[in-house]
Amino acid sequence: MAFRIAARTIVQLGAELISSDAISFYELIKNAFDAGSPRVDIDIVVRIEHQTYMFSRDKIVSEQLKNRIRRAEEGTLSKMRSSVLPQIDRSAPEVDELEEEISNADSWSKLIDTLDEANYIKIDDSGTGMSLKDLEDIFLTVGTRSRLKEREKLRRRFAGQERGKEGFRPILGEKGIGRLSAMRLGSRLRVITSQKGEERWNVLEIDWNLFSKESEELVGDIDIRPRVGGKKDDRDESGTLMWIYGLNANWNETRLKKIAAEEFSKLTDPFTPRLRYPISLRFNGEPVRIPRFEKILFESAHAHVKAKYIIEDGNPNLAGKVNYSMRIREKTFSLDLVDLQGITSGLSQESLKSLGPFSLEFYWFNRQALKAIDGIGDRRRVQELVGNWAGGLMVFRDGFRVNPYGSPDDDWLDLDRRALASGGYKVNRRQIVGKVDISSLENSSLMDQTNREGLRDCEEKEVLIKLLKHVLEVQFRAFLNNVDAEVQARIPVTFEDLEDRVGTEEQRIRRSLKLLRMKYPQVKKDKEIFISIEDSIEKIRRLMGEAQELADSFESGQAKLLNLAGLGLMVEIVAHELNRATQHALGILGTRDRVKEKREMADLFSTLEAQLKTLQKRLRILDPMSTAGRQVKEKFDLIGWVEEILASHEAQFERHRIKYTIEVKPGRKATGFQVKMVKGMIAHIFENILINSVYWLKQKRITEKGFSPEISVTIDTKEREIRITDNGPGVPIERKEEIFQPFVTTKPPGEGKGLGLYISREIAKYHNAKLYMSDDPSISEDRLNTFVFRLEEEEE
């Protein structure tokens, strides 16, 4: 079936696909470099001020419609010519020629044409150029696949080779809609082009006014044909000269300088020492400088991060280095498949590979600590320069900008929102100048949206965002916080944040409970379960309330504050479990077969009841942590306490098919394993380790078919230590100490803040005990799977 498209649809399509003048230039410049041009020259010439041009043109068109009789036309036409001539800017180029053309215009149409051509944009390149056939088959075809075909050809040719390989020149454009960019900039277009070896130039002229809103013609009815033009001086010459007339916007030197500073300066990668895509810009013949980033500013950055994501033998790895030069501290990190799966939880393992390799680099500036820099200027000038370039992470594909990432209005990585949620508004977009490098060949799934405003949504894009957020928030921001905490000797724990998160879980539980009651108010046993849920909510609220009161009443005491922070974390986790249980029940009830209603509802509520009983046990375990009178050391049997903690997780273990064992050696004494400690604090240590184990065992079950998760607890009364081992993915040997630092986690956002193990170790220290990872790689060669809680030697 053949489709007939109205001409005005082309205009509407162009307006939707090309959203700004800057994007228009981007597309036209990319086309020039795709044609192999070593540089692009852009001239904007304005010889009649835009408002005057528009007013004069409208008036001429109006007079043309009124004066249909030849005798009346001559006098009016002369008056119109005379009214236009004084409006010409005498300082602009080629004004004598323009005056002559206006004076000689002997018809309304010629006068309109001359007025349209008074102002123009000229884009000149010396690339391969286009043949007459190319103009008709490719340039005039919207959405051509020519660029896609060229890219596929390159991908086959350079498969598996490095991007910098000699002979490789990337294809920057994608969908062949660059010609619509000219439509946005002006109402008329003239293209003069030729390929090497051709004797003549090829010419194409388009008047977009024929495609206007008022036009009822169909595209096929408008005759637009390229033609053979004048003879070339040199047959070996090639390239394309594009003239855009009838400009749609008010162009002046001030506006062009602003776009040069804000858009053209970031069009290509500013980090590279050599300009990869040279562009010259002129307004009325005068050069307009496109600012380059002052590399000396990088030397004054307060932190620098560089990282690479690679896929080697099918295994992805994200590795990098953080240099906090302001504190003279640095760290490296390396994350393998297991870690990356945790960070990108919920997304497929395949997307980690299909994403393809990328790199990132950024500089962080503490704006409060900026100083004058020789070669740049005073402190104010330095702040201004940072402000001009900062905006978060820009994205460059083959060295060419992907909009709008890193722009002033685009917070695609939620940097500002997360910075506001953290103390001191640290690591926000106004402090970061950085980039992400991707490639059209190696990151083929990361394609531009049709309107060129960002990447299309896909799993690979989600993976990229999660990995970048992890580097920014965990590897970078957390490291800065930790170093600053050491310097300032303060505890980086915010109790209010924990309380807010518990409050959010409580609201969700209450909403789920309300829906359950509305749907099934009839069964007595169900009402008892509802009451049980309400009791659990109240106990959660009471625990948080008591903890807050204690926090307010403590004037000092690191151990007490750590205990309260630990309680907050545990309460939040239990609240989350309670919410999960009610949501799960609600979800099943909403989708079950009505024929089996009574039997299935009974089974469902029995399961919910069992889960609630387990959660009630978990809450009883937390109770000793919340009461002021119990925040003292007391004697108790550590074996019995560990068994009770494990028992409170039995339903959770069963749900995730986790087998657990507990062994006491050399044997259990009648008196048990007596210790003098704060019982609630010790509960936090084991709760946290078990929660982490369950999380990572779940992740391994997702990725390994047939995996049987196990947790083993060994209590050695003679060695006075407890060892907790799981057969999950484990911790890389080089990170065995890093995981005990605050805010360090490889879980995705929302799954943990990285405080649990830090607090647990601090609690162990308070009791003169140690918490560490065993150096014995019991499950795999390069990862550790055993936590050791070692008590002080027993007093004689």
PDB file of C-alpha atoms in Angstrom, residues 23-190:
ATOM      1  CA  ILE A  23      20.360  20.559  17.993  1.00  0.00           C
ATOM      2  CA  SER A  24      19.934  21.730  14.381  1.00  0.00           C
ATOM      3  CA  PHE A  25      23.571  22.810  14.219  1.00  0.00           C
ATOM      4  CA  TYR A  26      24.673  19.571  15.928  1.00  0.00           C
ATOM      5  CA  GLU A  27      22.988  17.467  13.242  1.00  0.00           C
ATOM      6  CA  LEU A  28      24.312  19.501  10.317  1.00  0.00           C
ATOM      7  CA  ILE A  29      27.842  19.517  11.738  1.00  0.00           C
ATOM      8  CA  LYS A  30      27.695  15.757  12.341  1.00  0.00           C
ATOM      9  CA  ASN A  31      26.683  15.241   8.720  1.00  0.00           C
ATOM     10  CA  ALA A  32      29.727  17.223   7.586  1.00  0.00           C
ATOM     11  CA  PHE A  33      32.127  15.159   9.679  1.00  0.00           C
ATOM     12  CA  ASP A  34      30.398  11.946   8.608  1.00  0.00           C
ATOM     13  CA  ALA A  35      31.254  12.991   5.046  1.00  0.00           C
ATOM     14  CA  GLY A  36      34.914  12.948   6.035  1.00  0.00           C
ATOM     15  CA  SER A  37      35.443  16.689   6.231  1.00  0.00           C
ATOM     16  CA  PRO A  38      38.512  17.650   8.302  1.00  0.00           C
ATOM     17  CA  ARG A  39      36.720  20.782   9.585  1.00  0.00           C
ATOM     18  CA  VAL A  40      33.447  22.717   9.349  1.00  0.00           C
ATOM     19  CA  ASP A  41      33.114  26.472   8.760  1.00  0.00           C
ATOM     20  CA  ILE A  42      29.908  28.240   9.796  1.00  0.00           C
ATOM     21  CA  ASP A  43      29.061  31.798   8.766  1.00  0.00           C
ATOM     22  CA  ILE A  44      25.988  33.674   9.958  1.00  0.00           C
ATOM     23  CA  VAL A  45      25.286  36.866   8.043  1.00  0.00           C
ATOM     24  CA  VAL A  46      22.568  39.318   9.105  1.00  0.00           C
ATOM     25  CA  ARG A  47      22.258  42.382   6.903  1.00  0.00           C
ATOM     26  CA  ILE A  48      18.721  43.379   7.946  1.00  0.00           C
ATOM     27  CA  GLU A  49      17.636  43.126  11.590  1.00  0.00           C
ATOM     28  CA  HIS A  50      15.291  40.148  12.038  1.00  0.00           C
ATOM     29  CA  GLN A  51      12.210  42.030  13.265  1.00  0.00           C
ATOM     30  CA  THR A  52      12.576  44.528  10.414  1.00  0.00           C
ATOM     31  CA  TYR A  53      12.955  41.682   7.920  1.00  0.00           C
ATOM     32  CA  MET A  54       9.816  39.930   9.187  1.00  0.00           C
ATOM     33  CA  PHE A  55       7.789  43.146   9.191  1.00  0.00           C
ATOM     34  CA  SER A  56       8.942  44.121   5.687  1.00  0.00           C
ATOM     35  CA  ARG A  57       8.320  40.634   4.295  1.00  0.00           C
ATOM     36  CA  ASP A  58       4.801  40.448   5.707  1.00  0.00           C
ATOM     37  CA  LYS A  59       4.041  43.871   4.301  1.00  0.00           C
ATOM     38  CA  ILE A  60       5.380  42.951   0.851  1.00  0.00           C
ATOM     39  CA  VAL A  61       3.320  39.726   0.795  1.00  0.00           C
ATOM     40  CA  SER A  62       0.242  41.730   1.813  1.00  0.00           C
ATOM     41  CA  GLU A  63       0.813  44.304  -0.917  1.00  0.00           C
ATOM     42  CA  GLN A  64       1.388  41.536  -3.441  1.00  0.00           C
ATOM     43  CA  LEU A  65      -2.056  40.111  -2.692  1.00  0.00           C
ATOM     44  CA  LYS A  66      -3.719  43.521  -2.951  1.00  0.00           C
ATOM     45  CA  ASN A  67      -2.013  44.727  -6.143  1.00  0.00           C
ATOM     46  CA  ARG A  68      -3.012  42.319  -8.833  1.00  0.00           C
ATOM     47  CA  ILE A  69      -3.237  45.010 -11.555  1.00  0.00           C
ATOM     48  CA  ARG A  70       0.078  45.733 -13.290  1.00  0.00           C
ATOM     49  CA  ARG A  71      -0.293  49.517 -13.359  1.00  0.00           C
ATOM     50  CA  ALA A  72      -0.935  49.757  -9.615  1.00  0.00           C
ATOM     51  CA  GLU A  73       1.922  47.340  -8.919  1.00  0.00           C
ATOM     52  CA  GLU A  74       4.779  49.496 -10.277  1.00  0.00           C
ATOM     53  CA  GLY A  75       4.302  52.404  -7.909  1.00  0.00           C
ATOM     54  CA  THR A  76       3.715  50.284  -4.830  1.00  0.00           C
ATOM     55  CA  LEU A  77       6.686  48.027  -5.620  1.00  0.00           C
ATOM     56  CA  SER A  78       8.964  51.046  -5.918  1.00  0.00           C
ATOM     57  CA  LYS A  79       7.773  52.348  -2.539  1.00  0.00           C
ATOM     58  CA  MET A  80       8.443  48.976  -0.924  1.00  0.00           C
ATOM     59  CA  ARG A  81      11.955  48.828  -2.396  1.00  0.00           C
ATOM     60  CA  SER A  82      12.646  52.306  -1.052  1.00  0.00           C
ATOM     61  CA  SER A  83      11.363  51.409   2.423  1.00  0.00           C
ATOM     62  CA  VAL A  84      13.651  48.368   2.662  1.00  0.00           C
ATOM     63  CA  LEU A  85      16.935  49.930   1.503  1.00  0.00           C
ATOM     64  CA  PRO A  86      17.497  52.168   4.587  1.00  0.00           C
ATOM     65  CA  GLN A  87      17.111  49.116   6.868  1.00  0.00           C
ATOM     66  CA  ILE A  88      20.321  47.507   5.616  1.00  0.00           C
ATOM     67  CA  ASP A  89      23.166  47.311   8.159  1.00  0.00           C
ATOM     68  CA  ARG A  90      26.068  49.076   6.410  1.00  0.00           C
ATOM     69  CA  SER A  91      28.634  47.268   8.596  1.00  0.00           C
ATOM     70  CA  ALA A  92      27.533  43.836   7.362  1.00  0.00           C
ATOM     71  CA  PRO A  93      29.276  41.978   4.483  1.00  0.00           C
ATOM     72  CA  GLU A  94      28.279  42.393   0.832  1.00  0.00           C
ATOM     73  CA  VAL A  95      25.774  45.206   1.440  1.00  0.00           C
ATOM     74  CA  ASP A  96      26.443  46.819  -1.957  1.00  0.00           C
ATOM     75  CA  GLU A  97      25.383  43.650  -3.726  1.00  0.00           C
ATOM     76  CA  LEU A  98      22.236  43.436  -1.573  1.00  0.00           C
ATOM     77  CA  GLU A  99      21.295  47.064  -2.305  1.00  0.00           C
ATOM     78  CA  GLU A 100      21.716  46.468  -6.034  1.00  0.00           C
ATOM     79  CA  GLU A 101      19.575  43.308  -5.953  1.00  0.00           C
ATOM     80  CA  ILE A 102      16.793  45.061  -4.030  1.00  0.00           C
ATOM     81  CA  SER A 103      16.879  48.055  -6.367  1.00  0.00           C
ATOM     82  CA  ASN A 104      16.672  45.793  -9.441  1.00  0.00           C
ATOM     83  CA  ALA A 105      13.846  43.584  -8.108  1.00  0.00           C
ATOM     84  CA  ASP A 106      11.115  44.136 -10.735  1.00  0.00           C
ATOM     85  CA  SER A 107       8.465  41.856  -9.252  1.00  0.00           C
ATOM     86  CA  TRP A 108       6.987  41.012  -5.882  1.00  0.00           C
ATOM     87  CA  SER A 109       8.421  37.499  -6.007  1.00  0.00           C
ATOM     88  CA  LYS A 110      11.939  38.757  -6.804  1.00  0.00           C
ATOM     89  CA  LEU A 111      11.760  41.294  -3.992  1.00  0.00           C
ATOM     90  CA  ILE A 112      10.625  38.600  -1.542  1.00  0.00           C
ATOM     91  CA  ASP A 113      13.423  36.279  -2.725  1.00  0.00           C
ATOM     92  CA  THR A 114      16.033  39.016  -2.333  1.00  0.00           C
ATOM     93  CA  LEU A 115      14.741  39.915   1.129  1.00  0.00           C
ATOM     94  CA  ASP A 116      14.846  36.260   2.198  1.00  0.00           C
ATOM     95  CA  GLU A 117      18.463  36.014   1.046  1.00  0.00           C
ATOM     96  CA  ALA A 118      19.534  39.138   2.951  1.00  0.00           C
ATOM     97  CA  ASN A 119      20.215  37.009   6.054  1.00  0.00           C
ATOM     98  CA  TYR A 120      21.630  33.519   5.865  1.00  0.00           C
ATOM     99  CA  ILE A 121      23.548  30.714   7.553  1.00  0.00           C
ATOM    100  CA  LYS A 122      26.310  29.122   5.475  1.00  0.00           C
ATOM    101  CA  ILE A 123      27.810  25.748   6.427  1.00  0.00           C
ATOM    102  CA  ASP A 124      30.860  24.737   4.411  1.00  0.00           C
ATOM    103  CA  ASP A 125      32.705  21.408   4.460  1.00  0.00           C
ATOM    104  CA  SER A 126      35.278  19.686   2.257  1.00  0.00           C
ATOM    105  CA  GLY A 127      34.022  16.146   2.766  1.00  0.00           C
ATOM    106  CA  THR A 128      33.194  13.545   0.133  1.00  0.00           C
ATOM    107  CA  GLY A 129      30.195  15.520  -1.123  1.00  0.00           C
ATOM    108  CA  MET A 130      27.076  14.140  -2.832  1.00  0.00           C
ATOM    109  CA  SER A 131      26.308  13.088  -6.364  1.00  0.00           C
ATOM    110  CA  LEU A 132      23.102  14.056  -8.138  1.00  0.00           C
ATOM    111  CA  LYS A 133      21.720  10.610  -7.298  1.00  0.00           C
ATOM    112  CA  ASP A 134      22.706  10.995  -3.620  1.00  0.00           C
ATOM    113  CA  LEU A 135      20.800  14.275  -3.442  1.00  0.00           C
ATOM    114  CA  GLU A 136      17.650  12.650  -4.747  1.00  0.00           C
ATOM    115  CA  ASP A 137      17.834   9.196  -3.158  1.00  0.00           C
ATOM    116  CA  ILE A 138      19.413  10.056   0.200  1.00  0.00           C
ATOM    117  CA  PHE A 139      19.290  13.752   1.015  1.00  0.00           C
ATOM    118  CA  LEU A 140      15.632  14.157   0.020  1.00  0.00           C
ATOM    119  CA  THR A 141      14.569  10.990   1.852  1.00  0.00           C
ATOM    120  CA  VAL A 142      13.521  11.542   5.474  1.00  0.00           C
ATOM    121  CA  GLY A 143      14.634   8.690   7.747  1.00  0.00           C
ATOM    122  CA  THR A 144      17.063   7.151   5.276  1.00  0.00           C
ATOM    123  CA  ARG A 145      19.004   4.115   6.469  1.00  0.00           C
ATOM    124  CA  SER A 146      22.224   5.217   4.749  1.00  0.00           C
ATOM    125  CA  ARG A 147      23.982   6.095   8.020  1.00  0.00           C
ATOM    126  CA  LEU A 148      22.843   2.828   9.598  1.00  0.00           C
ATOM    127  CA  LYS A 149      24.250   0.865   6.680  1.00  0.00           C
ATOM    128  CA  GLU A 150      27.573   2.709   6.880  1.00  0.00           C
ATOM    129  CA  ARG A 151      27.795   2.011  10.614  1.00  0.00           C
ATOM    130  CA  GLU A 152      27.056  -1.689  10.116  1.00  0.00           C
ATOM    131  CA  LYS A 153      29.802  -1.810   7.509  1.00  0.00           C
ATOM    132  CA  LEU A 154      32.254  -0.215   9.951  1.00  0.00           C
ATOM    133  CA  ARG A 155      31.185  -2.580  12.734  1.00  0.00           C
ATOM    134  CA  ARG A 156      31.983  -5.613  10.583  1.00  0.00           C
ATOM    135  CA  ARG A 157      35.291  -4.140   9.436  1.00  0.00           C
ATOM    136  CA  PHE A 158      36.584  -3.144  12.872  1.00  0.00           C
ATOM    137  CA  ALA A 159      34.928  -5.876  14.976  1.00  0.00           C
ATOM    138  CA  GLY A 160      36.998  -6.606  18.069  1.00  0.00           C
ATOM    139  CA  GLN A 161      39.542  -3.868  17.342  1.00  0.00           C
ATOM    140  CA  GLU A 162      40.257  -0.789  19.387  1.00  0.00           C
ATOM    141  CA  ARG A 163      38.443   2.466  18.675  1.00  0.00           C
ATOM    142  CA  GLY A 164      41.674   4.291  17.941  1.00  0.00           C
ATOM    143  CA  LYS A 165      42.607   1.860  15.157  1.00  0.00           C
ATOM    144  CA  GLU A 166      44.056   3.557  12.098  1.00  0.00           C
ATOM    145  CA  GLY A 167      41.460   4.027   9.379  1.00  0.00           C
ATOM    146  CA  PHE A 168      38.513   4.087  11.767  1.00  0.00           C
ATOM    147  CA  ARG A 169      36.268   7.122  11.459  1.00  0.00           C
ATOM    148  CA  PRO A 170      32.960   6.859  13.328  1.00  0.00           C
ATOM    149  CA  ILE A 171      29.543   7.580  11.869  1.00  0.00           C
ATOM    150  CA  LEU A 172      28.062  10.281  14.109  1.00  0.00           C
ATOM    151  CA  GLY A 173      24.586  10.661  12.593  1.00  0.00           C
ATOM    152  CA  GLU A 174      21.917   8.012  12.966  1.00  0.00           C
ATOM    153  CA  LYS A 175      18.610   8.332  11.231  1.00  0.00           C
ATOM    154  CA  GLY A 176      19.326  10.547   8.226  1.00  0.00           C
ATOM    155  CA  ILE A 177      17.160  13.458   9.368  1.00  0.00           C
ATOM    156  CA  GLY A 178      19.879  16.117   9.379  1.00  0.00           C
ATOM    157  CA  ARG A 179      18.222  17.892   6.419  1.00  0.00           C
ATOM    158  CA  LEU A 180      15.202  18.650   8.679  1.00  0.00           C
ATOM    159  CA  SER A 181      17.578  20.688  10.828  1.00  0.00           C
ATOM    160  CA  ALA A 182      17.907  23.194   7.996  1.00  0.00           C
ATOM    161  CA  MET A 183      14.129  23.554   7.993  1.00  0.00           C
ATOM    162  CA  ARG A 184      14.158  24.657  11.617  1.00  0.00           C
ATOM    163  CA  LEU A 185      16.823  27.287  11.000  1.00  0.00           C
ATOM    164  CA  GLY A 186      15.309  28.844   7.884  1.00  0.00           C
ATOM    165  CA  SER A 187      12.480  28.643   5.362  1.00  0.00           C
ATOM    166  CA  ARG A 188      14.709  28.134   2.298  1.00  0.00           C
ATOM    167  CA  LEU A 189      17.696  25.934   1.520  1.00  0.00           C
ATOM    168  CA  ARG A 190      20.295  25.790  -1.242  1.00  0.00           C
TER     169      ARG A 190
END
